[in-house]
Coordinates of C-alpha atoms in Angstrom, one line a residue:
M1 CA -5.6 -15.2 28.7
L2 CA -5.5 -11.8 30.2
L3 CA -3.9 -12.0 33.7
E4 CA -3.6 -8.4 34.7
L5 CA -4.5 -4.9 33.5
V6 CA -2.8 -1.9 35.0
V7 CA -4.0 1.6 34.2
R8 CA -2.6 4.9 35.3
N9 CA -4.1 8.4 34.7
F10 CA -6.6 7.2 32.0
A11 CA -9.6 9.5 32.1
L12 CA -11.3 8.8 35.4
L13 CA -9.0 5.8 36.1
D14 CA -6.2 7.2 38.1
E15 CA -4.7 4.0 39.6
V16 CA -6.3 0.7 38.6
D17 CA -4.8 -2.7 38.9
V18 CA -7.2 -5.6 38.0
E19 CA -6.3 -9.3 38.0
F20 CA -8.5 -11.4 35.9
S21 CA -9.1 -15.2 36.1
P22 CA -10.1 -17.9 33.8
G23 CA -13.8 -18.4 33.1
L24 CA -16.4 -15.6 33.2
N25 CA -15.2 -12.3 34.6
V26 CA -18.0 -9.7 35.1
L27 CA -17.8 -6.0 35.7
T28 CA -20.8 -4.2 37.1
G29 CA -21.6 -0.7 38.4
E30 CA -23.9 2.3 38.1
T31 CA -24.2 4.0 34.7
G32 CA -21.4 6.5 34.3
T33 CA -19.0 4.9 36.7
G34 CA -16.5 4.0 34.0
K35 CA -17.1 0.3 33.4
S36 CA -16.4 0.7 29.7
L37 CA -13.4 2.8 30.4
L38 CA -11.5 -0.2 31.5
M39 CA -12.3 -2.0 28.2
D40 CA -11.3 1.2 26.3
A41 CA -8.0 1.2 28.0
L42 CA -7.5 -2.5 27.1
A43 CA -8.4 -1.7 23.5
L44 CA -5.7 1.0 23.4
V45 CA -3.0 -1.3 24.7
L46 CA -4.0 -3.7 22.0
G47 CA -3.3 -1.1 19.3
Q48 CA -6.4 1.0 18.9
R49 CA -5.9 4.6 17.9
A50 CA -5.6 7.1 20.7
S51 CA -5.5 10.9 21.3
G52 CA -4.1 13.0 24.1
E53 CA -7.7 13.5 25.4
V54 CA -7.6 10.2 27.2
V55 CA -5.0 11.5 29.6
R56 CA -6.4 12.3 33.0
Q57 CA -6.8 16.1 33.6
G58 CA -3.8 17.5 35.3
E59 CA -1.5 14.7 34.3
D60 CA 1.2 14.5 31.6
K61 CA 0.6 11.0 30.4
A62 CA -1.5 7.9 30.7
T63 CA 0.0 4.4 30.9
I64 CA -1.6 1.1 30.3
Q65 CA -0.1 -2.4 30.8
A66 CA -1.7 -5.8 30.0
R67 CA -0.1 -9.1 31.0
F68 CA -1.1 -12.2 29.1
L69 CA -0.6 -15.9 29.7
L70 CA 0.2 -17.3 26.2
P71 CA -1.5 -20.5 25.2
A72 CA 0.6 -23.6 24.9
N73 CA -0.3 -23.9 21.2
P74 CA -1.0 -20.3 20.0
P75 CA -2.5 -19.6 16.6
S76 CA 0.1 -19.8 13.8
Q77 CA -0.3 -16.1 13.0
L78 CA 0.5 -15.2 16.6
Q79 CA 3.5 -17.6 16.5
E80 CA 4.8 -15.9 13.4
Q81 CA 4.4 -12.4 15.0
L82 CA 6.2 -13.5 18.2
A83 CA 9.0 -15.2 16.3
Q84 CA 9.7 -12.0 14.3
L85 CA 10.0 -10.2 17.7
G86 CA 12.2 -12.9 19.2
L87 CA 9.6 -13.8 21.8
E88 CA 8.8 -17.3 20.7
G89 CA 8.7 -19.8 23.6
E90 CA 7.6 -17.2 26.1
E91 CA 4.9 -18.2 28.6
E92 CA 3.8 -14.7 29.4
L93 CA 3.7 -11.5 27.3
I94 CA 3.4 -7.9 28.5
L95 CA 2.0 -5.2 26.3
S96 CA 2.3 -1.6 27.4
R97 CA 1.5 1.8 26.0
E98 CA 2.2 5.3 27.1
I99 CA 0.1 8.2 25.8
T100 CA 1.1 11.8 26.3
K101 CA -1.2 14.9 26.3
D102 CA -0.1 15.8 22.8
G103 CA -1.3 12.4 21.5
R104 CA 2.1 10.7 21.1
S105 CA 2.5 7.1 22.0
R106 CA 5.3 4.8 23.1
C107 CA 4.6 1.1 22.8
R108 CA 6.4 -1.9 24.1
L109 CA 6.2 -5.7 23.8
G110 CA 8.1 -7.1 26.6
D111 CA 11.2 -4.9 26.8
S112 CA 11.2 -4.0 23.1
L113 CA 9.9 -0.7 21.7
V114 CA 7.4 -1.4 18.9
T115 CA 4.9 0.5 16.8
V116 CA 1.2 0.8 17.4
G117 CA 0.7 -1.4 14.3
T118 CA 2.8 -4.2 15.9
L119 CA 0.7 -4.0 19.1
A120 CA -2.4 -4.4 16.9
A121 CA -0.9 -7.2 14.9
V122 CA -0.2 -9.2 18.1
G123 CA -3.3 -8.0 20.0
Q124 CA -5.8 -9.3 17.5
W125 CA -4.8 -12.8 18.3
L126 CA -5.0 -12.3 22.1
V127 CA -8.3 -10.6 22.6
D128 CA -11.6 -10.3 20.7
I129 CA -13.5 -7.2 21.9
H130 CA -17.2 -6.9 21.2
G131 CA -18.0 -3.3 22.0
Q132 CA -21.3 -1.5 22.6
H133 CA -21.5 -0.5 18.9
A134 CA -20.6 -3.8 17.4
H135 CA -24.3 -4.6 16.8
Q136 CA -24.1 -2.2 13.9
S137 CA -21.6 -4.4 12.1
L138 CA -24.0 -7.3 12.4
L139 CA -26.6 -5.3 10.5
D140 CA -24.1 -4.4 7.7
P141 CA -23.9 -7.2 5.1
K142 CA -20.4 -6.0 4.2
T143 CA -19.1 -7.6 7.4
H144 CA -20.9 -10.9 6.9
L145 CA -18.5 -12.0 4.1
F146 CA -15.5 -11.4 6.4
W147 CA -17.1 -13.4 9.2
L148 CA -17.9 -16.2 6.8
D149 CA -14.3 -16.3 5.6
D150 CA -13.1 -16.4 9.2
F151 CA -15.3 -19.4 9.7
A152 CA -14.2 -21.0 6.5
G153 CA -10.7 -21.0 7.7
R154 CA -7.1 -20.4 6.6
K155 CA -7.3 -22.1 3.2
T156 CA -10.2 -20.0 2.1
K157 CA -8.4 -16.8 3.3
I158 CA -5.3 -17.8 1.3
L159 CA -7.4 -18.2 -1.8
V160 CA -9.1 -14.8 -1.2
S161 CA -5.6 -13.3 -0.7
Q162 CA -4.5 -14.8 -4.0
F163 CA -7.7 -13.5 -5.7
A164 CA -7.1 -10.0 -4.3
E165 CA -3.5 -10.0 -5.8
L166 CA -4.7 -11.2 -9.2
F167 CA -7.6 -8.8 -9.2
A168 CA -5.3 -5.8 -8.5
E169 CA -3.1 -6.9 -11.3
A170 CA -6.0 -7.3 -13.7
Q171 CA -7.2 -3.8 -12.8
K172 CA -3.8 -2.4 -13.4
I173 CA -3.6 -4.1 -16.9
Q174 CA -7.2 -2.8 -17.6
R175 CA -6.1 0.7 -16.9
K176 CA -3.1 0.3 -19.2
L177 CA -5.3 -1.0 -22.0
A178 CA -7.8 1.8 -21.5
N179 CA -5.0 4.3 -21.8
L180 CA -3.6 2.6 -24.9
E181 CA -7.0 2.7 -26.5
E182 CA -7.7 6.2 -25.5
N183 CA -4.3 7.4 -27.0
Q184 CA -4.6 5.2 -30.1
R185 CA -5.6 8.2 -32.4
S186 CA -3.0 10.5 -31.1
R187 CA -0.3 7.8 -31.4
A188 CA -1.4 7.3 -35.1
R189 CA -1.1 11.0 -35.8
E190 CA 2.3 11.2 -34.1
L191 CA 3.5 8.1 -36.0
D192 CA 2.5 9.6 -39.4
L193 CA 4.4 12.8 -38.6
L194 CA 7.5 11.1 -37.3
R195 CA 7.7 8.7 -40.2
Y196 CA 7.4 11.7 -42.6
E197 CA 10.2 13.5 -40.8
L198 CA 12.4 10.4 -40.7
E199 CA 11.9 9.7 -44.4
E200 CA 12.7 13.4 -45.2
I201 CA 16.0 13.2 -43.3
Q202 CA 16.9 9.8 -44.6
A203 CA 16.2 10.9 -48.2
A204 CA 18.8 13.6 -47.7
N205 CA 21.5 10.9 -47.1
L206 CA 23.5 13.2 -44.8
T207 CA 26.9 12.6 -43.2
R208 CA 28.2 14.3 -40.1
G209 CA 30.1 17.5 -40.8
E210 CA 29.1 17.5 -44.5
E211 CA 27.9 21.1 -44.6
E212 CA 31.3 22.4 -43.6
E213 CA 33.0 20.7 -46.5
L214 CA 30.3 21.8 -48.9
Q215 CA 30.6 25.4 -47.8
K216 CA 34.3 25.3 -48.5
E217 CA 33.8 23.8 -51.9
H218 CA 31.1 26.3 -52.7
K219 CA 33.5 29.2 -52.0
R220 CA 36.1 27.7 -54.3
L221 CA 33.6 27.0 -57.1
A222 CA 31.9 30.4 -56.8
Q223 CA 35.4 32.1 -57.1
A224 CA 36.9 29.7 -59.6
Q225 CA 37.2 32.1 -62.6
N226 CA 38.5 35.0 -60.5
L227 CA 40.9 32.8 -58.6
S228 CA 42.2 31.2 -61.8
S229 CA 43.0 34.6 -63.3
V230 CA 44.7 35.8 -60.1
L231 CA 46.8 32.6 -60.0
E232 CA 47.9 32.9 -63.6
E233 CA 48.7 36.6 -63.4
S234 CA 50.7 36.0 -60.3
R235 CA 52.6 33.1 -61.9
A236 CA 53.3 35.2 -65.0
A237 CA 54.7 38.0 -62.8
L238 CA 57.1 35.5 -61.3
A239 CA 58.1 33.4 -64.3
D240 CA 57.9 35.5 -67.5
D241 CA 61.1 36.6 -69.2
Q242 CA 61.0 39.9 -67.5
G243 CA 59.5 38.5 -64.3
I244 CA 60.6 38.5 -60.8
I245 CA 62.5 35.2 -61.1
A246 CA 64.6 36.5 -64.0
L247 CA 65.4 39.6 -62.1
L248 CA 66.3 37.7 -58.9
G249 CA 68.5 35.3 -61.0
E250 CA 70.5 38.3 -62.4
I251 CA 70.8 39.8 -58.9
S252 CA 71.9 36.5 -57.4
S253 CA 74.5 35.9 -60.2
S254 CA 75.9 39.4 -59.8
L255 CA 76.3 39.2 -56.0
Q256 CA 77.7 35.6 -56.1
Q257 CA 80.9 36.8 -57.8
F258 CA 81.6 39.1 -54.9
A259 CA 80.8 36.6 -52.1
P260 CA 84.5 35.5 -51.6
L261 CA 85.6 39.1 -50.9
D262 CA 83.8 39.6 -47.6
K263 CA 81.6 37.8 -45.2
E264 CA 78.9 40.4 -45.5
F265 CA 78.9 40.1 -49.3
A266 CA 78.6 36.3 -48.8
Q267 CA 75.5 36.8 -46.6
V268 CA 73.9 39.1 -49.1
S269 CA 74.6 36.7 -51.9
E270 CA 73.0 33.9 -49.9
Q271 CA 69.9 35.9 -49.2
A272 CA 69.5 36.6 -52.9
A273 CA 69.8 32.9 -53.7
D274 CA 67.1 32.1 -51.1
L275 CA 64.8 34.6 -52.6
L276 CA 65.3 33.1 -56.0
Y277 CA 64.6 29.7 -54.7
Q278 CA 61.4 30.8 -52.8
A279 CA 60.1 32.6 -55.9
Q280 CA 60.7 29.5 -58.0
E281 CA 58.8 27.4 -55.4
L282 CA 55.9 29.9 -55.3
S283 CA 55.7 29.9 -59.1
H284 CA 55.5 26.1 -59.1
T285 CA 52.7 26.1 -56.4
L286 CA 50.7 28.7 -58.3
R287 CA 50.9 26.6 -61.5
T288 CA 49.7 23.5 -59.6
L289 CA 46.8 25.3 -57.9
G290 CA 45.8 26.9 -61.2
E291 CA 45.8 23.5 -62.9
E292 CA 43.6 22.1 -60.0
I293 CA 41.0 24.8 -60.3
V294 CA 38.3 23.9 -62.7
Y295 CA 35.3 26.1 -63.3
D296 CA 32.3 23.6 -63.1
P297 CA 28.9 25.4 -63.2
E298 CA 27.0 22.1 -62.8
R299 CA 29.0 21.1 -59.7
L300 CA 28.4 24.6 -58.3
A301 CA 24.7 24.3 -58.9
F302 CA 24.7 20.8 -57.2
V303 CA 26.6 22.2 -54.1
E304 CA 24.3 25.2 -53.8
E305 CA 21.2 22.9 -54.0
R306 CA 22.7 20.5 -51.5
L307 CA 23.4 23.4 -49.1
A308 CA 19.9 24.7 -49.6
N309 CA 18.4 21.3 -48.6
I310 CA 20.6 21.1 -45.5
S311 CA 19.5 24.6 -44.6
K312 CA 15.9 23.6 -45.0
L313 CA 16.4 20.6 -42.7
E314 CA 18.3 22.7 -40.2
R315 CA 15.3 25.0 -39.8
K316 CA 13.2 22.0 -38.8
Y317 CA 15.5 19.7 -36.9
G318 CA 18.5 21.5 -35.6
K319 CA 21.7 23.4 -36.5
G320 CA 24.2 21.3 -38.4
T321 CA 24.0 17.8 -39.9
A322 CA 25.1 16.3 -36.6
A323 CA 22.0 17.7 -34.8
I324 CA 19.8 16.6 -37.7
L325 CA 21.1 13.0 -37.5
D326 CA 20.7 13.0 -33.7
Y327 CA 17.1 14.1 -34.2
A328 CA 16.6 11.3 -36.7
A329 CA 18.0 8.7 -34.2
N330 CA 15.5 9.9 -31.5
I331 CA 12.7 9.7 -34.0
E332 CA 13.6 6.1 -34.7
K333 CA 13.4 5.3 -31.0
R334 CA 10.1 7.0 -30.6
I335 CA 8.7 5.3 -33.7
A336 CA 9.8 1.9 -32.2
E337 CA 8.0 2.8 -28.9
L338 CA 4.8 3.8 -30.7
E339 CA 4.9 0.7 -32.9
G340 CA 5.6 -1.4 -29.9
A341 CA 2.6 0.0 -28.1
A342 CA 0.4 -2.0 -30.5
E343 CA 2.3 -5.1 -29.7
D344 CA 2.1 -4.2 -26.0
S345 CA -1.6 -3.8 -26.3
A346 CA -1.9 -7.3 -27.9
Q347 CA 0.3 -8.8 -25.2
L348 CA -1.6 -7.0 -22.4
A349 CA -4.9 -8.2 -23.9
A350 CA -3.7 -11.8 -24.0
K351 CA -2.4 -11.5 -20.4
Q352 CA -5.7 -9.9 -19.3
K353 CA -7.6 -12.8 -20.9
Q354 CA -5.5 -15.3 -19.0
L355 CA -6.0 -13.3 -15.8
Q356 CA -9.7 -13.3 -16.3
Q357 CA -9.7 -17.0 -16.6
D358 CA -7.5 -17.5 -13.6
L359 CA -9.8 -15.2 -11.6
A360 CA -12.9 -17.1 -12.7
D361 CA -11.3 -20.4 -11.6
L362 CA -10.2 -18.9 -8.3
A363 CA -13.6 -17.2 -7.7
Q364 CA -15.3 -20.6 -8.3
K365 CA -13.0 -22.3 -5.8
I366 CA -13.7 -19.6 -3.2
H367 CA -17.4 -19.8 -3.8
E368 CA -17.5 -23.5 -3.3
K369 CA -15.6 -23.2 0.0
R370 CA -17.8 -20.4 1.1
A371 CA -20.9 -22.4 0.2
Q372 CA -19.7 -25.3 2.3
A373 CA -18.8 -23.1 5.2
A374 CA -22.1 -21.2 4.9
E375 CA -24.2 -24.4 5.5
K376 CA -22.0 -25.4 8.4
M377 CA -22.0 -21.9 9.9
A378 CA -25.8 -21.7 9.7
E379 CA -26.1 -25.0 11.5
E380 CA -23.7 -24.0 14.3
V381 CA -25.2 -20.6 14.7
S382 CA -28.7 -22.1 14.8
S383 CA -27.6 -24.5 17.5
Q384 CA -26.2 -21.5 19.5
L385 CA -29.4 -19.5 19.0
A386 CA -31.5 -22.5 20.2
A387 CA -29.6 -22.4 23.5
L388 CA -30.3 -18.6 23.6
R389 CA -34.1 -19.2 23.4
L390 CA -34.3 -18.6 19.7
E391 CA -34.9 -22.3 19.0
K392 CA -37.7 -21.6 16.5
A393 CA -35.7 -19.1 14.5
T394 CA -34.4 -20.0 11.0
F395 CA -30.9 -18.7 10.3
K396 CA -29.2 -18.8 6.9
V397 CA -26.0 -17.5 5.4
Q398 CA -27.0 -16.5 1.8
I399 CA -24.4 -16.3 -1.0
S400 CA -25.3 -14.5 -4.2
P401 CA -23.2 -13.5 -7.2
Q402 CA -22.0 -9.9 -7.6
P403 CA -19.4 -8.2 -9.8
W404 CA -15.9 -9.1 -8.8
D405 CA -14.0 -7.1 -6.3
R406 CA -11.0 -7.9 -4.2
T407 CA -12.9 -10.5 -2.2
G408 CA -14.1 -12.5 -5.1
G409 CA -17.5 -12.7 -6.8
D410 CA -19.8 -13.4 -3.8
R411 CA -22.2 -11.2 -1.8
V412 CA -22.8 -12.7 1.6
E413 CA -25.7 -11.8 3.8
M414 CA -27.0 -13.3 7.0
L415 CA -30.8 -13.9 6.9
M416 CA -33.2 -14.9 9.7
A417 CA -36.8 -15.8 10.2
P418 CA -37.5 -15.3 14.0
N419 CA -40.7 -17.4 14.0
P420 CA -42.0 -20.3 11.9
G421 CA -44.0 -19.2 8.9
E422 CA -42.1 -16.0 8.4
G423 CA -39.9 -15.6 5.4
L424 CA -36.2 -15.2 5.7
A425 CA -35.2 -11.5 5.6
P426 CA -32.0 -9.4 6.3
L427 CA -31.2 -9.0 10.0
A428 CA -31.6 -5.2 9.8
K429 CA -35.2 -5.6 8.8
I430 CA -36.5 -8.2 11.2
A431 CA -34.3 -8.6 14.2
S432 CA -35.0 -6.7 17.4
G433 CA -32.3 -5.3 19.7
G434 CA -32.5 -8.4 21.9
E435 CA -32.3 -10.8 19.0
I436 CA -29.3 -8.9 17.6
S437 CA -27.5 -9.3 20.9
R438 CA -28.2 -13.0 20.9
I439 CA -27.2 -13.5 17.3
M440 CA -23.9 -11.6 18.0
L441 CA -23.2 -13.8 21.0
A442 CA -24.0 -16.9 18.9
L443 CA -21.6 -15.8 16.2
K444 CA -18.9 -15.0 18.7
C445 CA -19.3 -18.4 20.3
V446 CA -19.0 -20.1 16.9
L447 CA -16.1 -17.9 15.6
A448 CA -14.2 -18.1 18.9
E449 CA -13.8 -21.8 18.4
I450 CA -12.4 -21.2 14.9
D451 CA -10.0 -18.3 15.9
K452 CA -8.7 -19.9 19.1
I453 CA -8.5 -16.5 20.6
G454 CA -8.1 -16.9 24.4
T455 CA -10.0 -13.9 25.7
L456 CA -13.4 -12.7 24.6
I457 CA -14.9 -9.4 25.8
F458 CA -18.5 -8.4 25.7
D459 CA -19.4 -4.8 26.5
E460 CA -23.1 -4.8 27.5
I461 CA -24.1 -7.8 25.4
D462 CA -27.4 -7.8 27.4
T463 CA -28.8 -4.8 25.5
G464 CA -32.5 -5.3 24.7
I465 CA -33.1 -8.6 26.5
G466 CA -34.4 -9.7 29.9
G467 CA -36.2 -12.4 31.8
R468 CA -35.6 -16.1 30.8
T469 CA -33.8 -15.0 27.7
L470 CA -31.3 -13.0 29.7
Q471 CA -30.8 -16.1 31.9
A472 CA -30.1 -18.1 28.7
V473 CA -27.5 -15.6 27.6
A474 CA -25.9 -15.7 31.1
E475 CA -25.6 -19.5 30.9
R476 CA -24.2 -19.3 27.4
L477 CA -21.5 -16.9 28.6
S478 CA -20.7 -19.3 31.4
L479 CA -20.5 -22.2 29.0
L480 CA -18.2 -20.2 26.8
G481 CA -16.1 -19.5 29.8
Q482 CA -15.4 -23.2 30.2
S483 CA -13.0 -23.0 27.2
R484 CA -12.2 -19.3 26.9
Q485 CA -11.7 -16.4 29.3
V486 CA -14.7 -14.2 29.0
I487 CA -14.9 -10.6 30.3
C488 CA -18.3 -9.1 30.4
V489 CA -19.5 -5.5 31.2
T490 CA -23.1 -5.8 32.2
H491 CA -26.1 -4.3 34.0
A492 CA -27.9 -7.6 34.2
P493 CA -27.9 -9.4 37.6
Q494 CA -28.6 -12.7 35.8
I495 CA -25.2 -12.5 34.1
A496 CA -23.4 -11.1 37.2
S497 CA -24.7 -14.0 39.3
M498 CA -23.0 -16.5 36.9
A499 CA -19.6 -14.8 37.3
D500 CA -16.5 -16.8 38.2
N501 CA -14.9 -13.5 39.1
H502 CA -17.0 -10.4 39.9
F503 CA -15.7 -6.8 39.9
A504 CA -17.7 -3.8 41.1
I505 CA -16.9 -0.4 39.7
S506 CA -17.8 2.8 41.5
K507 CA -17.1 6.5 41.2
E508 CA -15.8 8.5 44.2
S509 CA -14.6 12.0 44.9
E510 CA -11.5 12.7 46.8
K511 CA -10.0 16.2 47.4
G512 CA -12.2 17.7 44.7
R513 CA -11.2 15.0 42.1
T514 CA -13.4 12.3 40.7
K515 CA -12.0 8.8 40.1
T516 CA -13.1 5.3 39.5
K517 CA -12.6 2.5 42.0
I518 CA -12.6 -1.2 41.2
R519 CA -13.2 -3.9 43.8
Q520 CA -13.3 -7.6 43.5
L521 CA -16.4 -9.0 45.1
A522 CA -17.1 -12.1 47.1
G523 CA -19.5 -13.2 49.8
S524 CA -21.6 -10.5 51.3
D525 CA -20.1 -7.8 49.0
Q526 CA -21.3 -9.7 45.9
V527 CA -24.8 -10.1 47.5
E528 CA -25.0 -6.4 48.1
E529 CA -24.0 -5.6 44.5
L530 CA -26.6 -8.0 43.1
A531 CA -29.2 -6.6 45.5
R532 CA -28.4 -3.1 44.1
M533 CA -28.7 -4.4 40.6
L534 CA -32.1 -6.0 41.4
G535 CA -33.6 -3.3 43.6
G536 CA -32.1 -0.1 42.3
A537 CA -31.2 2.8 44.6
Q538 CA -32.7 1.2 47.8
V539 CA -31.4 -2.2 48.9
T540 CA -33.7 -4.1 51.2
D541 CA -33.6 -7.4 53.0
L542 CA -36.0 -8.7 50.3
T543 CA -33.6 -7.8 47.5
R544 CA -30.7 -9.3 49.5
G545 CA -32.6 -12.5 49.9
H546 CA -33.4 -12.5 46.2
A547 CA -29.7 -11.9 45.5
K548 CA -28.7 -14.8 47.7
E549 CA -31.2 -17.1 46.0
M550 CA -29.9 -16.0 42.6
L551 CA -26.3 -16.8 43.6
R552 CA -27.4 -20.2 44.9
L553 CA -29.2 -21.1 41.7
A554 CA -26.3 -19.7 39.7
R555 CA -23.9 -22.0 41.5
E556 CA -26.1 -25.0 40.6
R557 CA -26.4 -24.0 37.0
K558 CA -22.6 -23.5 36.7
Q559 CA -22.0 -26.9 38.2
G560 CA -24.4 -28.4 35.6
I561 CA -22.8 -26.5 32.8
K562 CA -19.3 -27.8 33.8
Q563 CA -20.6 -31.3 34.0
A564 CA -22.4 -31.0 30.6
A565 CA -19.4 -29.4 28.9
G566 CA -16.9 -31.9 30.3
G567 CA -14.3 -29.1 30.2
H568 CA -15.1 -28.4 26.6
P569 CA -17.6 -26.0 24.9
T570 CA -20.7 -27.6 23.4
S571 CA -23.1 -26.2 20.9

């Protein structure tokens, strides 16, 4: 229940502090005085979007604070929100919001800074606001399904939430399948090319670094004949009878006989011996190399062909056998991916089929619960409409199949026949403004009992109705106030007379500034306000007398309502 609303520098509201009470709270005043501004301020502190334009001209910021008495057994969703904020077990809760000229907001729950989203998450379980434009939502069938689900209760909402998750997953899989199907031809073309390339590389039977060894071998094979001749000629120059080795042998022998004579001769003799030894080793090496070199035209042709093949592959797949083999490894991975896509497609199709079955089962369960709720909701709304002087009207919540969306497979629309003999038709086609107001009030009465929201706000619910019908609406609001706090902005004296707490809103000018004043009325002040509402600009003794009589009758009706309700709302 809303205990207090404090507003500073919000549009025409410079300093407003209103204390609300249980039951029916009514706000009245001339058109343009700012009655709805107070409700706008409350909507902002409950998380509605705001801009810097709401700040009173000449001020830097607007502040709004709402103090609530929490119910002893709040809705579970509200309990969860409060527990997350560490506010479980609190008796009162203060919501506050500060809005600067540049549109920035600072929000608090108790002493904790929170986001606007958190204010909205908590506020939705504290207050239900029916604004001046809410009638439009009643004429839009898209909203009817959500109201029916609210009425159907938590279990239905859980099923709808599960359906939404599965539906989103099914859509995601469907997009994947569509992409796979769309790309099937391009994948097939890519697979053919990759398989050809892989076969070509594998057929070459390459090893890493192979081309370097082949190039070395090719040089030796290509120069085999020339190299063999050079080696043989060099060996002969060393080892023939008149060759270098023979000469070095003679020199070494000649010098060796003089080695004992002098140290220098000994060194020269040793050098000659070393040269002889090196020449003999060189001759041996040349002989060995010459024996190893074999001129093999067939091997040369093979090596040249092998190198040509490698060169051909290098032009396509990379420089060197290592790069070619790496390319082949990447091809194999890509082929595996493309071949796996077909398997993925089959798996996705199977999963999609299962999801479709699960969705069908879930949609049927949701439909059954909605169908049960629709009958009960129609009965309860019809009962409320009867109390609002639409007792001859026929009201129905119609459910028809539609293609699946996130909410299931049902299209929900509220239909009505205002008079006997008339066929049921959508509200937008047959309901007058006054009837729409009463239907909305009836729905709010029904849904309020389901939601357990402590405060209901009606901003000009009296649109389009008058006379005895307006009196019936006033009595229904009073009855609703027996179990809920009701705050109503109205121009109707019939509703104002039924108030448990009446506020008058006026606009005054002080020092060249316009501001809105709010006064709580009682006694003669309430009589004067009702007389103004009855008589217009001129208040006479006759209108005052009429106002007093209206208040007397209202007290009697309220007493009867309290006795009939027994402290609880009735249908």
